[in-house]
Amino acid sequence: MFKTRGLLITLEGIDGCGKSTQATILARRLADSGIDFLPLREPGGTAVGENIRQVLLDNCYSPSLQAELFLYMAARSELAEQVILPALRDGRIIVCDRFTDSTLAYQGYGGGVDLDFIRLLNHRATGGIVPQLTILLDLPVEAAAERRGASADRMESKDIRFHQRVRNGYLEIARFEPHRVVVIDASGTVEEQGELIWQLILELVAAKRTTGF
Ligand code: TMP
């Protein structure tokens, strides 16, 4: 595994789980507490990545599953090499909205791509970075669809069975890696979830300061 001085924290969940709201709340609390951090999102976070994001989410394209997989990986590779690895080497705290688990959940469990193949590509694309903490916001697919409302990008427009497989996949990832992935019930209030997330972050930052891992 890649050795780092920094911290990589990732947020995951199905579309409509409230992840972006929690990312915003967390960013505000970190900033208010004077904790330096770098907010990132996937796909995105670099010029190349943001352009790939547009292609991936635009309803006017319909790439094959394999093309879609490689586009997510290309964006990840660029972000890891250009931004994440240097920031971790500098000892920074990164909060990334989606990362490697999204590909396992969406293209793997959701789309049916071989999970070991995705793990291999993830490893290549990231240089072996594994988040120290992943917060999984879990919500039933029906509730998430309601929260998303009418306007939907290409990924959000996939049918409910796809989103159910993605949710089940996320929960399986959390069962396999309970030391890394913490599941938060996203049907709680925004404030309750924000507080749970904040406590997790504070514990991790304190542990990092005391032990340096
Ligand atoms: P979001 O920024 O609103 O979460 O949108 C990103 C979309 O891309 C979301 O539907 C999840 C999807 N996605 C994948 O399918 N695979 C991936 O590897 C990543 C990072 C995102």
Coordinates of N, CA and C and ligand atoms in Angstrom, one line a residue:
M1 N 0.8 -1.2 0.0 CA 0.0 0.0 0.0 C 0.9 1.2 0.0
F2 N 0.4 2.3 -0.6 CA 1.1 3.6 -0.7 C 1.2 4.2 0.7
K3 N 2.4 4.6 1.1 CA 2.6 5.2 2.4 C 2.5 6.7 2.3
T4 N 1.8 7.3 3.2 CA 1.6 8.7 3.0 C 1.6 9.5 4.4
R5 N 1.9 10.8 4.3 CA 1.9 11.6 5.5 C 0.5 12.2 5.7
G6 N -0.3 12.3 4.6 CA -1.6 13.0 4.7 C -2.7 12.0 5.0
L7 N -3.9 12.5 4.8 CA -5.1 11.7 5.1 C -6.0 11.8 3.9
L8 N -6.5 10.7 3.5 CA -7.5 10.7 2.4 C -8.9 10.2 3.0
I9 N -9.9 11.0 3.0 CA -11.2 10.7 3.5 C -12.1 10.7 2.3
T10 N -12.9 9.7 2.1 CA -13.8 9.7 0.9 C -15.3 9.6 1.4
L11 N -16.2 10.2 0.5 CA -17.6 10.1 0.8 C -18.2 9.3 -0.4
E12 N -19.1 8.4 0.0 CA -19.7 7.5 -1.0 C -21.2 7.4 -0.8
G13 N -21.9 6.9 -1.8 CA -23.3 6.6 -1.7 C -24.0 6.7 -3.0
I14 N -25.2 6.2 -3.1 CA -26.0 6.2 -4.3 C -26.4 7.7 -4.6
D15 N -26.8 7.9 -5.9 CA -27.2 9.3 -6.2 C -28.5 9.6 -5.4
G16 N -28.5 10.8 -4.8 CA -29.6 11.3 -4.1 C -29.5 11.0 -2.6
C17 N -28.4 10.4 -2.2 CA -28.2 10.0 -0.7 C -27.9 11.2 0.2
G18 N -27.6 12.4 -0.5 CA -27.3 13.6 0.3 C -25.8 13.8 0.6
K19 N -25.0 13.1 -0.2 CA -23.6 13.2 -0.1 C -23.0 14.6 -0.3
S20 N -23.5 15.3 -1.3 CA -23.0 16.6 -1.6 C -23.3 17.6 -0.5
T21 N -24.5 17.5 0.1 CA -24.9 18.3 1.2 C -24.0 18.1 2.4
Q22 N -23.7 16.8 2.6 CA -22.8 16.5 3.8 C -21.4 17.0 3.5
A23 N -21.0 16.9 2.2 CA -19.6 17.4 1.8 C -19.5 18.9 2.1
T24 N -20.6 19.6 1.8 CA -20.6 21.1 2.0 C -20.5 21.4 3.5
I25 N -21.3 20.7 4.3 CA -21.4 20.9 5.7 C -20.0 20.6 6.3
L26 N -19.4 19.5 5.9 CA -18.1 19.1 6.5 C -17.0 20.1 6.1
A27 N -17.1 20.6 4.9 CA -16.1 21.6 4.4 C -16.2 22.8 5.3
R28 N -17.5 23.2 5.6 CA -17.6 24.4 6.4 C -17.1 24.2 7.9
R29 N -17.3 23.0 8.4 CA -16.9 22.8 9.8 C -15.3 22.7 9.8
L30 N -14.8 22.1 8.8 CA -13.3 22.0 8.8 C -12.7 23.4 8.7
A31 N -13.3 24.2 7.8 CA -12.8 25.6 7.6 C -12.9 26.4 8.9
D32 N -14.1 26.2 9.6 CA -14.4 27.0 10.8 C -13.4 26.6 11.9
S33 N -13.0 25.3 11.9 CA -12.1 24.8 12.9 C -10.6 25.1 12.6
G34 N -10.4 25.7 11.5 CA -9.0 26.0 11.1 C -8.2 24.8 10.7
I35 N -8.9 23.7 10.3 CA -8.2 22.5 9.8 C -8.0 22.6 8.3
D36 N -6.7 22.7 7.9 CA -6.4 22.8 6.4 C -6.9 21.5 5.7
F37 N -7.6 21.6 4.6 CA -8.0 20.4 3.9 C -8.2 20.8 2.4
L38 N -8.2 19.7 1.6 CA -8.4 19.9 0.2 C -9.7 19.2 -0.3
P39 N -10.7 19.9 -0.7 CA -11.9 19.3 -1.2 C -11.8 18.9 -2.6
L40 N -12.1 17.6 -2.9 CA -12.0 17.2 -4.3 C -13.3 16.4 -4.7
R41 N -13.5 16.2 -6.0 CA -14.6 15.3 -6.4 C -14.2 14.5 -7.5
E42 N -14.9 13.3 -7.7 CA -14.6 12.4 -8.8 C -15.9 12.1 -9.5
P43 N -16.0 12.0 -10.8 CA -14.9 12.4 -11.7 C -14.7 13.9 -11.6
G44 N -13.5 14.4 -11.7 CA -13.3 15.9 -11.7 C -12.0 16.2 -11.0
G45 N -11.9 17.5 -10.6 CA -10.7 17.9 -9.8 C -9.5 18.3 -10.6
T46 N -9.5 18.0 -11.9 CA -8.4 18.5 -12.8 C -9.2 19.0 -14.1
A47 N -8.4 19.7 -14.9 CA -9.1 20.2 -16.2 C -9.5 19.0 -17.0
V48 N -8.6 18.0 -17.1 CA -9.0 16.8 -17.9 C -10.2 16.1 -17.2
G49 N -10.1 15.9 -15.9 CA -11.2 15.2 -15.2 C -12.5 15.9 -15.3
E50 N -12.5 17.2 -15.3 CA -13.8 17.9 -15.4 C -14.4 17.8 -16.8
N51 N -13.6 17.7 -17.8 CA -14.1 17.5 -19.1 C -14.6 16.1 -19.3
I52 N -13.9 15.1 -18.7 CA -14.4 13.7 -18.8 C -15.7 13.6 -18.0
R53 N -15.8 14.4 -16.9 CA -17.1 14.3 -16.2 C -18.3 14.7 -17.0
Q54 N -18.1 15.8 -17.8 CA -19.1 16.3 -18.7 C -19.6 15.2 -19.7
V55 N -18.6 14.5 -20.3 CA -18.9 13.5 -21.2 C -19.7 12.3 -20.5
L56 N -19.2 12.0 -19.3 CA -19.8 10.8 -18.6 C -21.2 11.1 -18.2
L57 N -21.5 12.3 -17.8 CA -22.8 12.6 -17.2 C -23.9 13.2 -18.2
D58 N -23.4 13.5 -19.4 CA -24.3 14.1 -20.4 C -25.2 13.1 -21.0
N59 N -26.5 13.4 -21.0 CA -27.5 12.4 -21.5 C -27.4 12.2 -23.0
C60 N -26.6 13.1 -23.7 CA -26.6 12.9 -25.2 C -25.6 11.9 -25.6
Y61 N -24.8 11.4 -24.7 CA -23.8 10.3 -25.0 C -24.3 9.0 -24.4
S62 N -23.9 7.9 -25.1 CA -24.2 6.6 -24.4 C -23.0 5.6 -24.6
P63 N -21.9 5.9 -23.9 CA -20.7 5.1 -24.1 C -21.0 3.6 -23.6
S64 N -20.2 2.7 -24.2 CA -20.3 1.3 -23.8 C -19.9 1.2 -22.3
L65 N -20.2 0.2 -21.7 CA -19.8 0.0 -20.2 C -18.3 0.1 -20.1
Q66 N -17.6 -0.6 -21.0 CA -16.1 -0.6 -20.9 C -15.6 0.8 -21.2
A67 N -16.1 1.5 -22.1 CA -15.6 2.9 -22.4 C -15.9 3.8 -21.1
E68 N -17.1 3.6 -20.6 CA -17.5 4.3 -19.3 C -16.4 4.0 -18.2
L69 N -16.2 2.8 -18.0 CA -15.2 2.4 -17.0 C -13.8 3.0 -17.2
F70 N -13.4 3.0 -18.4 CA -12.0 3.6 -18.7 C -12.0 5.1 -18.6
L71 N -13.2 5.7 -18.9 CA -13.2 7.2 -18.7 C -13.2 7.5 -17.2
Y72 N -13.9 6.8 -16.4 CA -13.8 7.1 -14.9 C -12.3 6.8 -14.5
M73 N -11.7 5.8 -15.0 CA -10.3 5.5 -14.6 C -9.3 6.6 -15.1
A74 N -9.6 7.1 -16.3 CA -8.7 8.1 -16.8 C -8.8 9.4 -15.9
A75 N -10.0 9.7 -15.5 CA -10.2 10.9 -14.7 C -9.5 10.7 -13.3
R76 N -9.6 9.4 -12.8 CA -9.0 9.1 -11.5 C -7.5 9.1 -11.6
S77 N -7.0 8.6 -12.7 CA -5.5 8.5 -12.8 C -4.9 9.9 -12.8
E78 N -5.6 10.8 -13.6 CA -5.1 12.2 -13.7 C -5.2 12.9 -12.3
L79 N -6.3 12.7 -11.6 CA -6.5 13.3 -10.3 C -5.4 12.8 -9.3
A80 N -5.2 11.5 -9.3 CA -4.3 10.9 -8.3 C -2.9 11.4 -8.6
E81 N -2.5 11.4 -9.8 CA -1.1 11.8 -10.1 C -0.9 13.3 -9.9
Q82 N -1.8 14.1 -10.4 CA -1.6 15.5 -10.4 C -1.9 16.2 -9.1
V83 N -2.9 15.6 -8.3 CA -3.4 16.3 -7.2 C -3.2 15.5 -5.9
I84 N -3.8 14.3 -5.9 CA -3.9 13.5 -4.6 C -2.5 13.1 -4.1
L85 N -1.7 12.5 -4.9 CA -0.4 12.0 -4.4 C 0.4 13.2 -3.9
P86 N 0.6 14.3 -4.7 CA 1.4 15.4 -4.1 C 0.8 15.9 -2.8
A87 N -0.5 16.0 -2.7 CA -1.1 16.6 -1.5 C -0.9 15.7 -0.3
L88 N -1.0 14.4 -0.5 CA -0.7 13.4 0.6 C 0.8 13.5 1.0
R89 N 1.6 13.6 0.0 CA 3.1 13.7 0.4 C 3.3 14.9 1.2
D90 N 2.5 16.0 1.0 CA 2.7 17.2 1.7 C 2.0 17.1 3.1
G91 N 1.4 16.0 3.4 CA 0.7 15.8 4.7 C -0.6 16.4 4.8
R92 N -1.3 16.7 3.7 CA -2.6 17.4 3.7 C -3.8 16.4 3.9
I93 N -4.9 17.0 4.4 CA -6.1 16.2 4.5 C -6.9 16.4 3.3
I94 N -7.3 15.3 2.7 CA -8.1 15.4 1.4 C -9.5 14.9 1.8
V95 N -10.6 15.6 1.3 CA -11.9 15.0 1.4 C -12.4 14.9 0.0
C96 N -12.6 13.7 -0.5 CA -12.9 13.4 -1.9 C -14.3 12.9 -2.0
D97 N -15.2 13.6 -2.7 CA -16.5 13.2 -3.0 C -16.5 12.1 -4.1
R98 N -16.6 10.9 -3.7 CA -16.4 9.7 -4.5 C -15.0 9.3 -4.8
F99 N -14.7 8.0 -4.9 CA -13.3 7.6 -5.3 C -13.5 6.1 -5.8
T100 N -12.5 5.3 -5.5 CA -12.4 3.9 -6.1 C -13.7 3.1 -5.8
D101 N -14.3 3.3 -4.6 CA -15.5 2.4 -4.3 C -16.7 2.7 -5.3
S102 N -16.7 4.0 -5.8 CA -17.8 4.3 -6.7 C -17.7 3.4 -8.0
T103 N -16.5 3.1 -8.4 CA -16.4 2.3 -9.7 C -16.8 0.8 -9.3
L104 N -16.4 0.4 -8.2 CA -16.8 -1.0 -7.8 C -18.3 -1.1 -7.7
A105 N -18.9 -0.1 -7.0 CA -20.4 -0.1 -6.8 C -21.1 0.1 -8.1
Y106 N -20.7 1.1 -8.9 CA -21.5 1.4 -10.1 C -21.2 0.5 -11.3
Q107 N -20.0 0.5 -11.7 CA -19.6 -0.3 -12.9 C -19.5 -1.8 -12.6
G108 N -19.1 -2.1 -11.3 CA -19.0 -3.5 -10.9 C -20.3 -4.1 -10.5
Y109 N -20.8 -3.8 -9.3 CA -22.0 -4.3 -8.8 C -23.2 -3.9 -9.6
G110 N -23.2 -2.6 -10.1 CA -24.3 -2.1 -10.8 C -24.3 -2.6 -12.3
G111 N -23.1 -2.5 -12.9 CA -23.1 -2.8 -14.4 C -22.6 -4.2 -14.7
G112 N -22.0 -4.9 -13.8 CA -21.6 -6.3 -14.0 C -20.2 -6.5 -14.4
V113 N -19.4 -5.4 -14.4 CA -17.9 -5.6 -14.8 C -17.3 -6.4 -13.6
D114 N -16.3 -7.3 -14.0 CA -15.6 -8.1 -13.0 C -15.0 -7.3 -11.9
L115 N -15.3 -7.6 -10.7 CA -14.8 -6.8 -9.6 C -13.3 -6.8 -9.4
D116 N -12.7 -7.9 -9.7 CA -11.2 -8.0 -9.6 C -10.5 -7.2 -10.7
F117 N -11.1 -7.1 -11.8 CA -10.6 -6.3 -12.9 C -10.6 -4.8 -12.5
I118 N -11.7 -4.4 -11.9 CA -11.9 -3.0 -11.4 C -10.8 -2.7 -10.3
R119 N -10.7 -3.7 -9.4 CA -9.7 -3.5 -8.3 C -8.3 -3.3 -8.9
L120 N -8.0 -4.1 -10.0 CA -6.7 -3.9 -10.6 C -6.5 -2.5 -11.2
L121 N -7.6 -2.1 -12.0 CA -7.5 -0.8 -12.6 C -7.4 0.3 -11.5
N122 N -8.2 0.2 -10.5 CA -8.1 1.2 -9.4 C -6.7 1.3 -8.8
H123 N -6.1 0.1 -8.7 CA -4.7 0.1 -8.1 C -3.8 0.8 -9.1
R124 N -3.9 0.6 -10.3 CA -3.0 1.2 -11.3 C -3.3 2.7 -11.4
A125 N -4.6 3.1 -11.4 CA -5.0 4.5 -11.6 C -4.5 5.3 -10.4
T126 N -4.5 4.7 -9.2 CA -4.2 5.5 -8.0 C -2.8 5.3 -7.4
G127 N -2.1 4.4 -8.0 CA -0.7 4.1 -7.4 C -0.9 3.4 -6.1
G128 N -2.1 2.8 -5.9 CA -2.3 2.0 -4.7 C -2.8 2.8 -3.5
I129 N -3.3 4.0 -3.7 CA -3.8 4.8 -2.5 C -5.1 4.1 -2.1
V130 N -5.2 4.0 -0.7 CA -6.4 3.5 -0.1 C -6.9 4.6 0.9
P131 N -8.1 5.0 0.9 CA -8.6 6.0 1.9 C -8.4 5.5 3.3
Q132 N -8.1 6.3 4.2 CA -8.0 5.9 5.6 C -9.4 5.8 6.2
L133 N -10.3 6.6 5.6 CA -11.7 6.6 6.1 C -12.6 6.8 4.9
T134 N -13.7 5.9 4.8 CA -14.7 6.1 3.8 C -16.0 6.2 4.5
I135 N -16.8 7.3 4.3 CA -18.1 7.4 4.9 C -19.1 7.1 3.8
L136 N -19.9 6.1 4.1 CA -20.9 5.6 3.1 C -22.3 6.1 3.7
L137 N -22.9 7.0 2.9 CA -24.3 7.4 3.3 C -25.2 6.5 2.6
D138 N -25.9 5.7 3.5 CA -26.8 4.7 3.0 C -28.3 5.1 3.0
L139 N -29.0 4.9 1.9 CA -30.4 5.3 1.8 C -31.1 4.3 0.9
P140 N -32.4 3.9 1.2 CA -33.1 3.1 0.3 C -33.3 3.8 -1.1
V141 N -33.3 3.0 -2.2 CA -33.3 3.6 -3.5 C -34.5 4.5 -3.8
E142 N -35.6 4.1 -3.2 CA -36.9 4.8 -3.4 C -36.7 6.2 -2.8
A143 N -36.2 6.3 -1.6 CA -36.1 7.6 -1.0 C -35.0 8.5 -1.7
A144 N -34.0 7.8 -2.2 CA -33.0 8.6 -3.0 C -33.5 9.1 -4.3
A145 N -34.4 8.3 -4.9 CA -35.0 8.8 -6.2 C -35.9 10.0 -5.9
E146 N -36.6 9.9 -4.8 CA -37.5 11.1 -4.5 C -36.7 12.3 -4.2
R147 N -35.5 12.2 -3.5 CA -34.7 13.3 -3.2 C -34.1 13.9 -4.5
R148 N -33.8 13.0 -5.5 CA -33.2 13.5 -6.7 C -34.1 14.4 -7.5
G149 N -35.4 14.0 -7.5 CA -36.4 14.8 -8.2 C -36.4 14.5 -9.7
A150 N -36.9 15.4 -10.5 CA -37.1 15.1 -11.9 C -35.9 15.2 -12.7
S151 N -35.1 16.2 -12.6 CA -33.9 16.4 -13.5 C -32.8 15.3 -13.1
A152 N -32.4 14.6 -14.2 CA -31.4 13.5 -13.9 C -30.4 13.5 -15.0
D153 N -29.1 13.3 -14.5 CA -28.0 13.2 -15.5 C -28.0 11.7 -16.0
R154 N -27.0 11.4 -16.9 CA -27.1 10.0 -17.5 C -27.0 8.9 -16.5
M155 N -26.2 9.1 -15.5 CA -26.0 8.0 -14.5 C -27.3 7.9 -13.6
E156 N -27.8 9.1 -13.2 CA -29.0 9.1 -12.4 C -30.3 8.5 -13.1
S157 N -30.2 8.6 -14.5 CA -31.4 8.1 -15.2 C -31.5 6.6 -15.3
K158 N -30.4 5.9 -14.8 CA -30.5 4.4 -14.9 C -31.6 3.9 -14.1
D159 N -32.2 2.7 -14.4 CA -33.4 2.3 -13.7 C -33.1 1.9 -12.2
I160 N -34.2 1.7 -11.5 CA -34.2 1.6 -10.1 C -33.4 0.3 -9.7
R161 N -33.5 -0.8 -10.6 CA -32.8 -2.0 -10.2 C -31.3 -1.8 -10.3
F162 N -30.8 -1.0 -11.2 CA -29.4 -0.6 -11.3 C -29.0 0.0 -9.9
H163 N -29.8 1.0 -9.5 CA -29.4 1.7 -8.3 C -29.5 0.8 -7.0
Q164 N -30.4 -0.2 -7.1 CA -30.5 -1.1 -6.0 C -29.2 -2.0 -6.0
R165 N -28.8 -2.4 -7.1 CA -27.5 -3.2 -7.1 C -26.3 -2.4 -6.6
V166 N -26.3 -1.1 -7.0 CA -25.3 -0.2 -6.6 C -25.3 -0.1 -5.0
R167 N -26.5 0.1 -4.5 CA -26.6 0.2 -3.0 C -26.2 -1.1 -2.3
N168 N -26.6 -2.2 -2.9 CA -26.2 -3.5 -2.3 C -24.7 -3.7 -2.3
G169 N -24.2 -3.2 -3.5 CA -22.7 -3.4 -3.7 C -22.0 -2.5 -2.6
Y170 N -22.4 -1.3 -2.4 CA -21.8 -0.5 -1.4 C -21.8 -1.2 0.0
L171 N -23.0 -1.7 0.3 CA -23.1 -2.4 1.6 C -22.2 -3.6 1.7
E172 N -22.0 -4.3 0.6 CA -21.1 -5.4 0.7 C -19.7 -5.0 0.8
I173 N -19.3 -3.9 0.2 CA -17.9 -3.3 0.4 C -17.7 -3.0 1.8
A174 N -18.7 -2.4 2.4 CA -18.6 -2.0 3.9 C -18.5 -3.2 4.8
R175 N -19.2 -4.3 4.4 CA -19.1 -5.5 5.2 C -17.7 -6.1 5.1
F176 N -17.1 -6.1 3.9 CA -15.8 -6.6 3.6 C -14.7 -5.8 4.3
E177 N -14.9 -4.5 4.4 CA -13.9 -3.6 5.0 C -14.4 -2.7 6.1
P178 N -14.8 -3.3 7.2 CA -15.5 -2.5 8.3 C -14.5 -1.6 8.9
H179 N -13.2 -1.9 8.9 CA -12.2 -1.0 9.5 C -12.1 0.3 8.7
R180 N -12.4 0.3 7.5 CA -12.3 1.5 6.6 C -13.6 2.2 6.4
V181 N -14.6 1.4 6.1 CA -15.9 2.0 5.6 C -16.9 2.1 6.8
V182 N -17.3 3.3 7.1 CA -18.4 3.5 8.1 C -19.7 3.9 7.4
V183 N -20.7 3.1 7.8 CA -22.0 3.3 7.1 C -22.8 4.3 8.0
I184 N -23.4 5.3 7.4 CA -24.2 6.2 8.1 C -25.6 6.2 7.5
D185 N -26.6 6.1 8.4 CA -28.0 6.0 7.9 C -28.4 7.4 7.4
A186 N -28.5 7.5 6.1 CA -28.8 8.8 5.4 C -30.3 9.2 5.5
S187 N -31.1 8.4 6.2 CA -32.5 8.8 6.4 C -32.6 9.7 7.7
G188 N -31.6 9.8 8.4 CA -31.6 10.7 9.6 C -31.6 12.1 9.1
T189 N -31.7 13.1 10.1 CA -31.7 14.5 9.7 C -30.3 14.9 9.2
V190 N -30.3 15.9 8.4 CA -29.0 16.5 7.9 C -28.1 16.8 9.0
E191 N -28.6 17.3 10.1 CA -27.8 17.7 11.3 C -27.2 16.5 12.0
E192 N -28.1 15.5 12.1 CA -27.6 14.2 12.8 C -26.5 13.6 12.0
Q193 N -26.7 13.5 10.7 CA -25.6 12.9 9.9 C -24.3 13.7 10.0
G194 N -24.5 15.1 9.9 CA -23.4 16.0 9.9 C -22.6 15.8 11.2
E195 N -23.3 15.6 12.3 CA -22.6 15.5 13.6 C -21.8 14.1 13.7
L196 N -22.5 13.1 13.2 CA -21.8 11.8 13.2 C -20.5 11.8 12.3
I197 N -20.6 12.4 11.2 CA -19.5 12.6 10.3 C -18.4 13.4 10.9
W198 N -18.8 14.5 11.6 CA -17.8 15.4 12.2 C -17.0 14.6 13.3
Q199 N -17.8 13.8 14.1 CA -17.1 13.1 15.2 C -16.1 12.1 14.6
L200 N -16.4 11.5 13.5 CA -15.5 10.5 12.8 C -14.2 11.2 12.4
I201 N -14.4 12.4 11.8 CA -13.3 13.1 11.2 C -12.4 13.6 12.4
L202 N -13.0 14.1 13.5 CA -12.2 14.6 14.6 C -11.4 13.5 15.2
E203 N -12.0 12.3 15.3 CA -11.3 11.1 15.9 C -10.1 10.8 15.0
L204 N -10.3 10.8 13.7 CA -9.2 10.4 12.7 C -8.1 11.5 12.8
V205 N -8.5 12.7 12.8 CA -7.5 13.8 12.8 C -6.7 13.8 14.1
A206 N -7.4 13.5 15.2 CA -6.7 13.4 16.5 C -5.7 12.2 16.5
A207 N -6.2 11.1 16.0 CA -5.3 9.9 15.9 C -4.1 10.1 15.1
K208 N -4.3 10.8 14.0 CA -3.2 11.1 13.1 C -2.2 12.0 13.8
R209 N -2.7 13.0 14.6 CA -1.8 13.9 15.2 C -1.0 13.2 16.4
T210 N -1.7 12.3 17.1 CA -1.0 11.6 18.2 C 0.0 10.6 17.7
T211 N -0.5 9.7 16.8 CA 0.4 8.6 16.4 C 1.1 8.8 15.1
G212 N 0.6 9.7 14.3 CA 1.1 9.9 12.9 C 0.9 8.7 12.0
F213 N 0.1 7.7 12.6 CA -0.1 6.4 11.9 C 1.2 5.7 11.6
Ligands
TMP1 P1 -22.0 13.0 -8.5 O1 -20.8 13.9 -8.6 O2 -23.3 13.7 -8.5 O3 -21.9 12.0 -7.5 O4 -22.0 12.2 -10.0 C1 -21.1 11.3 -10.4 C2 -21.8 10.2 -11.0 O5 -20.9 9.3 -11.6 C3 -22.7 9.4 -10.1 O6 -23.8 8.9 -10.7 C4 -21.8 8.2 -9.8 C5 -21.0 8.0 -11.1 N1 -19.7 7.3 -10.9 C6 -19.5 6.1 -11.4 O7 -20.5 5.5 -12.0 N2 -18.3 5.5 -11.3 C7 -17.2 6.1 -10.7 O8 -16.1 5.6 -10.7 C8 -17.5 7.5 -10.2 C9 -16.3 8.2 -9.5 C10 -18.7 8.0 -10.3

